[in-house]
Each structure stands twice: as C-alpha cells, then as structure tokens.
Amino acid sequence: MPLSAYPTPSSQDEFQAVQSFRERTLAQVSEFFIDELWTTKILRIAHAEPGIWHALISLSSYHDLFMHPVDAANGQLAVERHNLGIYALHHHNMAIKAALDIQRTPEHPLSHIISCVVFVIIEIIRGEVIAAIRLLKHGQRVLQDFETQQRHSQMPLGPEDGVIVNLVGALFTGLTHQAVCVGYLTGVTIY
C-alpha cells in the first residue's frame, strides 16, 4: 500500500513506527491472520479513525520489542528498548482513550469492531493472554450485536463493510479455536 494511504506521521518516531509496521509487522501478522483484513481493510479505517491509527503504531512498536529480545550486555539497546516501550504504551493509551470516543461517535460503522481486533493482537504480542481472551470475547459480542442490528436495519452494509465483517468473524473464530486448543493441551480452561 502506498505511504499516501496512511495518515501523515506527526513525528520522526511515528514515521519510523509506520515504516516498521509496513515492512515487518504487516508481513508477519498477515502470515497468521487474514491478509486482506490487515493489508487493506484495517489500514483504510485507520485513516479515518485516529484511535485505530494509534493502536497500529502501538502494535508496531510492541512487535519491534517482541522481535528484539533483551540483550543485558548492551546498555544502549536496553535504553532504546525502554524508550520504545514507553512510546508503545503512550500510543496504546491514546488508542484506548480514542476507543472510548469511537463508541460514542465512530467515523466508520465498523470502527469499534476493528479497534477490538487490533487490541486483541496487541495483547497477544505483549503476552497478556487473559487480557487478549477478554478482548476477544468482547469483540465477538460487539460483532454479534452489530450483525443483529444490521439484520433489522433499513440501511444494510455496503459490500466492502460486509467483507470486513466476514473477515473479522473468521479471525475471531480462528483465535477462539487457538485458545480452546491451548487450554486443552495445557489442561487450563482459558476460554
């Protein structure tokens, strides 16, 4: 996707996070999750929703932390990791604040659902399995409520939004199956 399809980064750090998202995070997330959802659909909605944009910056930054483990012998790297962690948390908090606004006044009808998707993946990368499962369950409820409202609505979804709903449903189903399998293999009921 061309850089112009993204909102304009407001700082050099944000520009680097966008580059990292484009070059590394998208490639790896798309291997495990539905490619079309990440490479076009979510990015298009992020252009309209600053909260989702901040969530993608946070996701990219957490992904960079995940991909570069701690090297105790390299003090400079430890400082850079610490700063990146603060940066990721800052955008995470901005995304959460915006997600609360999305519930009141969304720019896109699927903004709340997409924010759930991105937050679930952030929590998975952070290793916060219980938080990821809670968000996954919340996202499933939001998606079901949205589908119920659409069935009774006089204004049906456009074809693009229908594709997004189907892709998110498939993603949530896949994540649910993974959670159930992990629970079965470990003997721990986590879903």
PDB file of N, CA, C and O in Angstrom, residues 105-179:
ATOM      1  N   THR A 105     -19.012   8.244  18.978  1.00  0.00           N
ATOM      2  CA  THR A 105     -19.123   8.896  17.676  1.00  0.00           C
ATOM      3  C   THR A 105     -18.134   8.298  16.678  1.00  0.00           C
ATOM      4  O   THR A 105     -17.108   8.907  16.368  1.00  0.00           O
ATOM      5  N   PRO A 106     -18.422   7.109  16.158  1.00  0.00           N
ATOM      6  CA  PRO A 106     -17.476   6.493  15.215  1.00  0.00           C
ATOM      7  C   PRO A 106     -17.469   7.215  13.868  1.00  0.00           C
ATOM      8  O   PRO A 106     -18.495   7.697  13.409  1.00  0.00           O
ATOM      9  N   GLU A 107     -16.287   7.269  13.262  1.00  0.00           N
ATOM     10  CA  GLU A 107     -16.147   7.814  11.919  1.00  0.00           C
ATOM     11  C   GLU A 107     -16.535   6.768  10.878  1.00  0.00           C
ATOM     12  O   GLU A 107     -16.900   7.102   9.766  1.00  0.00           O
ATOM     13  N   HIS A 108     -16.421   5.505  11.240  1.00  0.00           N
ATOM     14  CA  HIS A 108     -16.732   4.390  10.352  1.00  0.00           C
ATOM     15  C   HIS A 108     -17.620   3.428  11.142  1.00  0.00           C
ATOM     16  O   HIS A 108     -17.389   3.209  12.330  1.00  0.00           O
ATOM     17  N   PRO A 109     -18.620   2.817  10.538  1.00  0.00           N
ATOM     18  CA  PRO A 109     -19.536   1.950  11.297  1.00  0.00           C
ATOM     19  C   PRO A 109     -18.853   0.742  11.936  1.00  0.00           C
ATOM     20  O   PRO A 109     -19.356   0.186  12.911  1.00  0.00           O
ATOM     21  N   LEU A 110     -17.703   0.338  11.432  1.00  0.00           N
ATOM     22  CA  LEU A 110     -17.014  -0.838  11.979  1.00  0.00           C
ATOM     23  C   LEU A 110     -15.811  -0.474  12.848  1.00  0.00           C
ATOM     24  O   LEU A 110     -15.017  -1.342  13.210  1.00  0.00           O
ATOM     25  N   SER A 111     -15.691   0.783  13.209  1.00  0.00           N
ATOM     26  CA  SER A 111     -14.530   1.240  13.975  1.00  0.00           C
ATOM     27  C   SER A 111     -14.362   0.495  15.296  1.00  0.00           C
ATOM     28  O   SER A 111     -13.248   0.106  15.661  1.00  0.00           O
ATOM     29  N   HIS A 112     -15.435   0.317  16.028  1.00  0.00           N
ATOM     30  CA  HIS A 112     -15.340  -0.361  17.325  1.00  0.00           C
ATOM     31  C   HIS A 112     -14.874  -1.805  17.144  1.00  0.00           C
ATOM     32  O   HIS A 112     -14.031  -2.292  17.897  1.00  0.00           O
ATOM     33  N   ILE A 113     -15.398  -2.473  16.155  1.00  0.00           N
ATOM     34  CA  ILE A 113     -15.008  -3.865  15.892  1.00  0.00           C
ATOM     35  C   ILE A 113     -13.535  -3.932  15.496  1.00  0.00           C
ATOM     36  O   ILE A 113     -12.785  -4.784  15.996  1.00  0.00           O
ATOM     37  N   ILE A 114     -13.088  -3.040  14.640  1.00  0.00           N
ATOM     38  CA  ILE A 114     -11.694  -3.042  14.204  1.00  0.00           C
ATOM     39  C   ILE A 114     -10.771  -2.715  15.372  1.00  0.00           C
ATOM     40  O   ILE A 114      -9.690  -3.299  15.505  1.00  0.00           O
ATOM     41  N   SER A 115     -11.174  -1.798  16.233  1.00  0.00           N
ATOM     42  CA  SER A 115     -10.325  -1.494  17.392  1.00  0.00           C
ATOM     43  C   SER A 115     -10.194  -2.732  18.280  1.00  0.00           C
ATOM     44  O   SER A 115      -9.112  -2.994  18.815  1.00  0.00           O
ATOM     45  N   CYS A 116     -11.260  -3.517  18.415  1.00  0.00           N
ATOM     46  CA  CYS A 116     -11.165  -4.771  19.185  1.00  0.00           C
ATOM     47  C   CYS A 116     -10.134  -5.711  18.560  1.00  0.00           C
ATOM     48  O   CYS A 116      -9.325  -6.318  19.277  1.00  0.00           O
ATOM     49  N   VAL A 117     -10.154  -5.840  17.250  1.00  0.00           N
ATOM     50  CA  VAL A 117      -9.203  -6.714  16.551  1.00  0.00           C
ATOM     51  C   VAL A 117      -7.772  -6.299  16.867  1.00  0.00           C
ATOM     52  O   VAL A 117      -6.941  -7.126  17.258  1.00  0.00           O
ATOM     53  N   VAL A 118      -7.477  -5.024  16.699  1.00  0.00           N
ATOM     54  CA  VAL A 118      -6.106  -4.556  16.902  1.00  0.00           C
ATOM     55  C   VAL A 118      -5.692  -4.725  18.361  1.00  0.00           C
ATOM     56  O   VAL A 118      -4.579  -5.183  18.649  1.00  0.00           O
ATOM     57  N   PHE A 119      -6.582  -4.408  19.295  1.00  0.00           N
ATOM     58  CA  PHE A 119      -6.238  -4.559  20.716  1.00  0.00           C
ATOM     59  C   PHE A 119      -6.010  -6.022  21.094  1.00  0.00           C
ATOM     60  O   PHE A 119      -5.143  -6.325  21.918  1.00  0.00           O
ATOM     61  N   VAL A 120      -6.772  -6.944  20.521  1.00  0.00           N
ATOM     62  CA  VAL A 120      -6.538  -8.372  20.791  1.00  0.00           C
ATOM     63  C   VAL A 120      -5.125  -8.752  20.360  1.00  0.00           C
ATOM     64  O   VAL A 120      -4.390  -9.407  21.113  1.00  0.00           O
ATOM     65  N   ILE A 121      -4.717  -8.334  19.188  1.00  0.00           N
ATOM     66  CA  ILE A 121      -3.391  -8.691  18.677  1.00  0.00           C
ATOM     67  C   ILE A 121      -2.300  -8.022  19.509  1.00  0.00           C
ATOM     68  O   ILE A 121      -1.266  -8.637  19.796  1.00  0.00           O
ATOM     69  N   ILE A 122      -2.516  -6.787  19.936  1.00  0.00           N
ATOM     70  CA  ILE A 122      -1.542  -6.125  20.814  1.00  0.00           C
ATOM     71  C   ILE A 122      -1.343  -6.950  22.082  1.00  0.00           C
ATOM     72  O   ILE A 122      -0.205  -7.204  22.506  1.00  0.00           O
ATOM     73  N   GLU A 123      -2.434  -7.384  22.689  1.00  0.00           N
ATOM     74  CA  GLU A 123      -2.317  -8.143  23.948  1.00  0.00           C
ATOM     75  C   GLU A 123      -1.653  -9.494  23.720  1.00  0.00           C
ATOM     76  O   GLU A 123      -0.904  -9.968  24.576  1.00  0.00           O
ATOM     77  N   ILE A 124      -1.894 -10.109  22.581  1.00  0.00           N
ATOM     78  CA  ILE A 124      -1.209 -11.371  22.270  1.00  0.00           C
ATOM     79  C   ILE A 124       0.296 -11.133  22.177  1.00  0.00           C
ATOM     80  O   ILE A 124       1.087 -11.876  22.762  1.00  0.00           O
ATOM     81  N   ILE A 125       0.698 -10.108  21.457  1.00  0.00           N
ATOM     82  CA  ILE A 125       2.127  -9.806  21.309  1.00  0.00           C
ATOM     83  C   ILE A 125       2.753  -9.452  22.650  1.00  0.00           C
ATOM     84  O   ILE A 125       3.891  -9.814  22.929  1.00  0.00           O
ATOM     85  N   ARG A 126       2.015  -8.776  23.504  1.00  0.00           N
ATOM     86  CA  ARG A 126       2.533  -8.412  24.826  1.00  0.00           C
ATOM     87  C   ARG A 126       2.574  -9.616  25.762  1.00  0.00           C
ATOM     88  O   ARG A 126       3.116  -9.520  26.856  1.00  0.00           O
ATOM     89  N   GLY A 127       1.978 -10.730  25.352  1.00  0.00           N
ATOM     90  CA  GLY A 127       1.961 -11.920  26.197  1.00  0.00           C
ATOM     91  C   GLY A 127       0.879 -11.887  27.259  1.00  0.00           C
ATOM     92  O   GLY A 127       0.897 -12.676  28.198  1.00  0.00           O
ATOM     93  N   GLU A 128      -0.068 -10.998  27.104  1.00  0.00           N
ATOM     94  CA  GLU A 128      -1.165 -10.849  28.062  1.00  0.00           C
ATOM     95  C   GLU A 128      -2.357 -11.692  27.576  1.00  0.00           C
ATOM     96  O   GLU A 128      -3.332 -11.172  27.054  1.00  0.00           O
ATOM     97  N   VAL A 129      -2.247 -13.004  27.785  1.00  0.00           N
ATOM     98  CA  VAL A 129      -3.222 -13.945  27.236  1.00  0.00           C
ATOM     99  C   VAL A 129      -4.620 -13.721  27.802  1.00  0.00           C
ATOM    100  O   VAL A 129      -5.605 -13.704  27.049  1.00  0.00           O
ATOM    101  N   ILE A 130      -4.728 -13.532  29.102  1.00  0.00           N
ATOM    102  CA  ILE A 130      -6.053 -13.354  29.716  1.00  0.00           C
ATOM    103  C   ILE A 130      -6.706 -12.078  29.179  1.00  0.00           C
ATOM    104  O   ILE A 130      -7.896 -12.076  28.828  1.00  0.00           O
ATOM    105  N   ALA A 131      -5.937 -10.984  29.085  1.00  0.00           N
ATOM    106  CA  ALA A 131      -6.487  -9.741  28.527  1.00  0.00           C
ATOM    107  C   ALA A 131      -6.900  -9.939  27.075  1.00  0.00           C
ATOM    108  O   ALA A 131      -7.949  -9.448  26.649  1.00  0.00           O
ATOM    109  N   ALA A 132      -6.095 -10.683  26.307  1.00  0.00           N
ATOM    110  CA  ALA A 132      -6.431 -10.943  24.899  1.00  0.00           C
ATOM    111  C   ALA A 132      -7.733 -11.728  24.797  1.00  0.00           C
ATOM    112  O   ALA A 132      -8.577 -11.421  23.948  1.00  0.00           O
ATOM    113  N   ILE A 133      -7.911 -12.711  25.650  1.00  0.00           N
ATOM    114  CA  ILE A 133      -9.137 -13.519  25.611  1.00  0.00           C
ATOM    115  C   ILE A 133     -10.343 -12.680  26.015  1.00  0.00           C
ATOM    116  O   ILE A 133     -11.411 -12.772  25.393  1.00  0.00           O
ATOM    117  N   ARG A 134     -10.180 -11.836  27.026  1.00  0.00           N
ATOM    118  CA  ARG A 134     -11.296 -10.950  27.413  1.00  0.00           C
ATOM    119  C   ARG A 134     -11.683 -10.033  26.255  1.00  0.00           C
ATOM    120  O   ARG A 134     -12.867  -9.830  25.969  1.00  0.00           O
ATOM    121  N   LEU A 135     -10.681  -9.461  25.611  1.00  0.00           N
ATOM    122  CA  LEU A 135     -10.963  -8.587  24.468  1.00  0.00           C
ATOM    123  C   LEU A 135     -11.571  -9.369  23.304  1.00  0.00           C
ATOM    124  O   LEU A 135     -12.443  -8.855  22.598  1.00  0.00           O
ATOM    125  N   LEU A 136     -11.108 -10.596  23.104  1.00  0.00           N
ATOM    126  CA  LEU A 136     -11.670 -11.442  22.050  1.00  0.00           C
ATOM    127  C   LEU A 136     -13.153 -11.699  22.323  1.00  0.00           C
ATOM    128  O   LEU A 136     -13.992 -11.561  21.424  1.00  0.00           O
ATOM    129  N   LYS A 137     -13.489 -12.046  23.551  1.00  0.00           N
ATOM    130  CA  LYS A 137     -14.898 -12.276  23.898  1.00  0.00           C
ATOM    131  C   LYS A 137     -15.722 -11.005  23.712  1.00  0.00           C
ATOM    132  O   LYS A 137     -16.834 -11.044  23.184  1.00  0.00           O
ATOM    133  N   HIS A 138     -15.154  -9.872  24.130  1.00  0.00           N
ATOM    134  CA  HIS A 138     -15.842  -8.593  23.945  1.00  0.00           C
ATOM    135  C   HIS A 138     -16.046  -8.322  22.453  1.00  0.00           C
ATOM    136  O   HIS A 138     -17.141  -7.925  22.030  1.00  0.00           O
ATOM    137  N   GLY A 139     -15.006  -8.533  21.669  1.00  0.00           N
ATOM    138  CA  GLY A 139     -15.088  -8.312  20.227  1.00  0.00           C
ATOM    139  C   GLY A 139     -16.144  -9.195  19.579  1.00  0.00           C
ATOM    140  O   GLY A 139     -16.873  -8.750  18.678  1.00  0.00           O
ATOM    141  N   GLN A 140     -16.240 -10.439  20.032  1.00  0.00           N
ATOM    142  CA  GLN A 140     -17.261 -11.342  19.485  1.00  0.00           C
ATOM    143  C   GLN A 140     -18.664 -10.831  19.808  1.00  0.00           C
ATOM    144  O   GLN A 140     -19.556 -10.869  18.955  1.00  0.00           O
ATOM    145  N   ARG A 141     -18.851 -10.340  21.043  1.00  0.00           N
ATOM    146  CA  ARG A 141     -20.168  -9.787  21.417  1.00  0.00           C
ATOM    147  C   ARG A 141     -20.490  -8.550  20.574  1.00  0.00           C
ATOM    148  O   ARG A 141     -21.618  -8.392  20.094  1.00  0.00           O
ATOM    149  N   VAL A 142     -19.497  -7.676  20.395  1.00  0.00           N
ATOM    150  CA  VAL A 142     -19.706  -6.470  19.591  1.00  0.00           C
ATOM    151  C   VAL A 142     -20.067  -6.854  18.159  1.00  0.00           C
ATOM    152  O   VAL A 142     -20.990  -6.286  17.563  1.00  0.00           O
ATOM    153  N   LEU A 143     -19.349  -7.828  17.613  1.00  0.00           N
ATOM    154  CA  LEU A 143     -19.622  -8.276  16.244  1.00  0.00           C
ATOM    155  C   LEU A 143     -21.022  -8.885  16.141  1.00  0.00           C
ATOM    156  O   LEU A 143     -21.770  -8.574  15.205  1.00  0.00           O
ATOM    157  N   GLN A 144     -21.417  -9.719  17.103  1.00  0.00           N
ATOM    158  CA  GLN A 144     -22.755 -10.312  17.082  1.00  0.00           C
ATOM    159  C   GLN A 144     -23.838  -9.245  17.196  1.00  0.00           C
ATOM    160  O   GLN A 144     -24.842  -9.288  16.470  1.00  0.00           O
ATOM    161  N   ASP A 145     -23.627  -8.280  18.092  1.00  0.00           N
ATOM    162  CA  ASP A 145     -24.602  -7.189  18.235  1.00  0.00           C
ATOM    163  C   ASP A 145     -24.707  -6.390  16.942  1.00  0.00           C
ATOM    164  O   ASP A 145     -25.812  -6.027  16.517  1.00  0.00           O
ATOM    165  N   PHE A 146     -23.567  -6.123  16.321  1.00  0.00           N
ATOM    166  CA  PHE A 146     -23.549  -5.373  15.068  1.00  0.00           C
ATOM    167  C   PHE A 146     -24.315  -6.131  13.983  1.00  0.00           C
ATOM    168  O   PHE A 146     -25.131  -5.549  13.264  1.00  0.00           O
ATOM    169  N   GLU A 147     -24.060  -7.444  13.884  1.00  0.00           N
ATOM    170  CA  GLU A 147     -24.751  -8.254  12.866  1.00  0.00           C
ATOM    171  C   GLU A 147     -26.252  -8.297  13.128  1.00  0.00           C
ATOM    172  O   GLU A 147     -27.055  -8.217  12.188  1.00  0.00           O
ATOM    173  N   THR A 148     -26.650  -8.378  14.403  1.00  0.00           N
ATOM    174  CA  THR A 148     -28.070  -8.375  14.746  1.00  0.00           C
ATOM    175  C   THR A 148     -28.712  -7.044  14.359  1.00  0.00           C
ATOM    176  O   THR A 148     -29.800  -7.010  13.766  1.00  0.00           O
ATOM    177  N   GLN A 149     -28.028  -5.950  14.667  1.00  0.00           N
ATOM    178  CA  GLN A 149     -28.553  -4.631  14.295  1.00  0.00           C
ATOM    179  C   GLN A 149     -28.671  -4.497  12.780  1.00  0.00           C
ATOM    180  O   GLN A 149     -29.644  -3.926  12.280  1.00  0.00           O
ATOM    181  N   GLN A 150     -27.710  -5.039  12.057  1.00  0.00           N
ATOM    182  CA  GLN A 150     -27.740  -4.937  10.596  1.00  0.00           C
ATOM    183  C   GLN A 150     -28.896  -5.731   9.996  1.00  0.00           C
ATOM    184  O   GLN A 150     -29.485  -5.309   9.014  1.00  0.00           O
ATOM    185  N   ARG A 151     -29.219  -6.870  10.592  1.00  0.00           N
ATOM    186  CA  ARG A 151     -30.337  -7.673  10.087  1.00  0.00           C
ATOM    187  C   ARG A 151     -31.662  -6.926  10.217  1.00  0.00           C
ATOM    188  O   ARG A 151     -32.580  -7.128   9.439  1.00  0.00           O
ATOM    189  N   HIS A 152     -31.764  -6.061  11.232  1.00  0.00           N
ATOM    190  CA  HIS A 152     -33.001  -5.327  11.476  1.00  0.00           C
ATOM    191  C   HIS A 152     -32.934  -3.889  10.954  1.00  0.00           C
ATOM    192  O   HIS A 152     -33.861  -3.117  11.158  1.00  0.00           O
ATOM    193  N   SER A 153     -31.885  -3.546  10.278  1.00  0.00           N
ATOM    194  CA  SER A 153     -31.670  -2.176   9.811  1.00  0.00           C
ATOM    195  C   SER A 153     -32.265  -1.966   8.429  1.00  0.00           C
ATOM    196  O   SER A 153     -32.296  -2.863   7.596  1.00  0.00           O
ATOM    197  N   GLN A 154     -32.701  -0.734   8.211  1.00  0.00           N
ATOM    198  CA  GLN A 154     -33.192  -0.352   6.886  1.00  0.00           C
ATOM    199  C   GLN A 154     -32.032   0.026   5.962  1.00  0.00           C
ATOM    200  O   GLN A 154     -32.210   0.163   4.771  1.00  0.00           O
ATOM    201  N   MET A 155     -30.841   0.201   6.561  1.00  0.00           N
ATOM    202  CA  MET A 155     -29.654   0.573   5.786  1.00  0.00           C
ATOM    203  C   MET A 155     -28.628  -0.565   5.878  1.00  0.00           C
ATOM    204  O   MET A 155     -27.818  -0.597   6.804  1.00  0.00           O
ATOM    205  N   PRO A 156     -28.682  -1.507   4.948  1.00  0.00           N
ATOM    206  CA  PRO A 156     -27.753  -2.640   5.020  1.00  0.00           C
ATOM    207  C   PRO A 156     -26.311  -2.192   4.754  1.00  0.00           C
ATOM    208  O   PRO A 156     -26.064  -1.108   4.213  1.00  0.00           O
ATOM    209  N   LEU A 157     -25.395  -3.046   5.148  1.00  0.00           N
ATOM    210  CA  LEU A 157     -23.977  -2.789   4.914  1.00  0.00           C
ATOM    211  C   LEU A 157     -23.663  -2.745   3.430  1.00  0.00           C
ATOM    212  O   LEU A 157     -24.266  -3.461   2.645  1.00  0.00           O
ATOM    213  N   GLY A 158     -22.686  -1.935   3.088  1.00  0.00           N
ATOM    214  CA  GLY A 158     -22.172  -1.961   1.731  1.00  0.00           C
ATOM    215  C   GLY A 158     -21.327  -3.212   1.549  1.00  0.00           C
ATOM    216  O   GLY A 158     -20.971  -3.876   2.519  1.00  0.00           O
ATOM    217  N   PRO A 159     -20.977  -3.562   0.313  1.00  0.00           N
ATOM    218  CA  PRO A 159     -20.214  -4.783   0.067  1.00  0.00           C
ATOM    219  C   PRO A 159     -18.851  -4.784   0.765  1.00  0.00           C
ATOM    220  O   PRO A 159     -18.420  -5.812   1.278  1.00  0.00           O
ATOM    221  N   GLU A 160     -18.191  -3.639   0.822  1.00  0.00           N
ATOM    222  CA  GLU A 160     -16.880  -3.540   1.482  1.00  0.00           C
ATOM    223  C   GLU A 160     -16.998  -3.846   2.974  1.00  0.00           C
ATOM    224  O   GLU A 160     -16.203  -4.592   3.542  1.00  0.00           O
ATOM    225  N   ASP A 161     -18.007  -3.264   3.623  1.00  0.00           N
ATOM    226  CA  ASP A 161     -18.206  -3.493   5.047  1.00  0.00           C
ATOM    227  C   ASP A 161     -18.619  -4.931   5.329  1.00  0.00           C
ATOM    228  O   ASP A 161     -18.228  -5.508   6.345  1.00  0.00           O
ATOM    229  N   GLY A 162     -19.391  -5.513   4.430  1.00  0.00           N
ATOM    230  CA  GLY A 162     -19.763  -6.927   4.586  1.00  0.00           C
ATOM    231  C   GLY A 162     -18.547  -7.838   4.546  1.00  0.00           C
ATOM    232  O   GLY A 162     -18.454  -8.801   5.310  1.00  0.00           O
ATOM    233  N   VAL A 163     -17.592  -7.517   3.680  1.00  0.00           N
ATOM    234  CA  VAL A 163     -16.342  -8.292   3.604  1.00  0.00           C
ATOM    235  C   VAL A 163     -15.587  -8.164   4.923  1.00  0.00           C
ATOM    236  O   VAL A 163     -15.077  -9.156   5.460  1.00  0.00           O
ATOM    237  N   ILE A 164     -15.525  -6.949   5.467  1.00  0.00           N
ATOM    238  CA  ILE A 164     -14.814  -6.735   6.734  1.00  0.00           C
ATOM    239  C   ILE A 164     -15.459  -7.556   7.844  1.00  0.00           C
ATOM    240  O   ILE A 164     -14.766  -8.215   8.626  1.00  0.00           O
ATOM    241  N   VAL A 165     -16.778  -7.521   7.928  1.00  0.00           N
ATOM    242  CA  VAL A 165     -17.481  -8.297   8.963  1.00  0.00           C
ATOM    243  C   VAL A 165     -17.147  -9.781   8.832  1.00  0.00           C
ATOM    244  O   VAL A 165     -16.857 -10.456   9.827  1.00  0.00           O
ATOM    245  N   ASN A 166     -17.152 -10.297   7.621  1.00  0.00           N
ATOM    246  CA  ASN A 166     -16.827 -11.715   7.415  1.00  0.00           C
ATOM    247  C   ASN A 166     -15.377 -12.023   7.780  1.00  0.00           C
ATOM    248  O   ASN A 166     -15.090 -13.061   8.384  1.00  0.00           O
ATOM    249  N   LEU A 167     -14.453 -11.141   7.423  1.00  0.00           N
ATOM    250  CA  LEU A 167     -13.039 -11.357   7.746  1.00  0.00           C
ATOM    251  C   LEU A 167     -12.793 -11.307   9.253  1.00  0.00           C
ATOM    252  O   LEU A 167     -12.050 -12.129   9.802  1.00  0.00           O
ATOM    253  N   VAL A 168     -13.425 -10.353   9.924  1.00  0.00           N
ATOM    254  CA  VAL A 168     -13.279 -10.263  11.382  1.00  0.00           C
ATOM    255  C   VAL A 168     -13.893 -11.492  12.042  1.00  0.00           C
ATOM    256  O   VAL A 168     -13.315 -12.061  12.976  1.00  0.00           O
ATOM    257  N   GLY A 169     -15.043 -11.923  11.562  1.00  0.00           N
ATOM    258  CA  GLY A 169     -15.657 -13.143  12.105  1.00  0.00           C
ATOM    259  C   GLY A 169     -14.738 -14.342  11.959  1.00  0.00           C
ATOM    260  O   GLY A 169     -14.577 -15.131  12.900  1.00  0.00           O
ATOM    261  N   ALA A 170     -14.100 -14.477  10.811  1.00  0.00           N
ATOM    262  CA  ALA A 170     -13.160 -15.590  10.599  1.00  0.00           C
ATOM    263  C   ALA A 170     -11.947 -15.470  11.515  1.00  0.00           C
ATOM    264  O   ALA A 170     -11.479 -16.481  12.077  1.00  0.00           O
ATOM    265  N   LEU A 171     -11.438 -14.264  11.698  1.00  0.00           N
ATOM    266  CA  LEU A 171     -10.303 -14.051  12.597  1.00  0.00           C
ATOM    267  C   LEU A 171     -10.674 -14.427  14.022  1.00  0.00           C
ATOM    268  O   LEU A 171      -9.939 -15.162  14.696  1.00  0.00           O
ATOM    269  N   PHE A 172     -11.820 -13.947  14.495  1.00  0.00           N
ATOM    270  CA  PHE A 172     -12.258 -14.258  15.854  1.00  0.00           C
ATOM    271  C   PHE A 172     -12.482 -15.760  16.037  1.00  0.00           C
ATOM    272  O   PHE A 172     -12.139 -16.322  17.076  1.00  0.00           O
ATOM    273  N   THR A 173     -13.032 -16.421  15.031  1.00  0.00           N
ATOM    274  CA  THR A 173     -13.239 -17.875  15.113  1.00  0.00           C
ATOM    275  C   THR A 173     -11.891 -18.595  15.220  1.00  0.00           C
ATOM    276  O   THR A 173     -11.728 -19.494  16.046  1.00  0.00           O
ATOM    277  N   GLY A 174     -10.925 -18.194  14.397  1.00  0.00           N
ATOM    278  CA  GLY A 174      -9.601 -18.812  14.449  1.00  0.00           C
ATOM    279  C   GLY A 174      -8.926 -18.613  15.794  1.00  0.00           C
ATOM    280  O   GLY A 174      -8.328 -19.546  16.355  1.00  0.00           O
ATOM    281  N   LEU A 175      -9.008 -17.410  16.336  1.00  0.00           N
ATOM    282  CA  LEU A 175      -8.407 -17.138  17.645  1.00  0.00           C
ATOM    283  C   LEU A 175      -9.103 -17.929  18.750  1.00  0.00           C
ATOM    284  O   LEU A 175      -8.446 -18.409  19.682  1.00  0.00           O
ATOM    285  N   THR A 176     -10.419 -18.072  18.648  1.00  0.00           N
ATOM    286  CA  THR A 176     -11.155 -18.860  19.637  1.00  0.00           C
ATOM    287  C   THR A 176     -10.702 -20.314  19.603  1.00  0.00           C
ATOM    288  O   THR A 176     -10.468 -20.926  20.651  1.00  0.00           O
ATOM    289  N   HIS A 177     -10.548 -20.868  18.408  1.00  0.00           N
ATOM    290  CA  HIS A 177     -10.069 -22.256  18.288  1.00  0.00           C
ATOM    291  C   HIS A 177      -8.676 -22.411  18.882  1.00  0.00           C
ATOM    292  O   HIS A 177      -8.388 -23.396  19.566  1.00  0.00           O
ATOM    293  N   GLN A 178      -7.805 -21.431  18.645  1.00  0.00           N
ATOM    294  CA  GLN A 178      -6.460 -21.495  19.217  1.00  0.00           C
ATOM    295  C   GLN A 178      -6.513 -21.464  20.736  1.00  0.00           C
ATOM    296  O   GLN A 178      -5.796 -22.208  21.401  1.00  0.00           O
ATOM    297  N   ALA A 179      -7.357 -20.605  21.290  1.00  0.00           N
ATOM    298  CA  ALA A 179      -7.479 -20.512  22.743  1.00  0.00           C
ATOM    299  C   ALA A 179      -7.988 -21.821  23.336  1.00  0.00           C
ATOM    300  O   ALA A 179      -7.484 -22.296  24.358  1.00  0.00           O
TER     301      ALA A 179
END
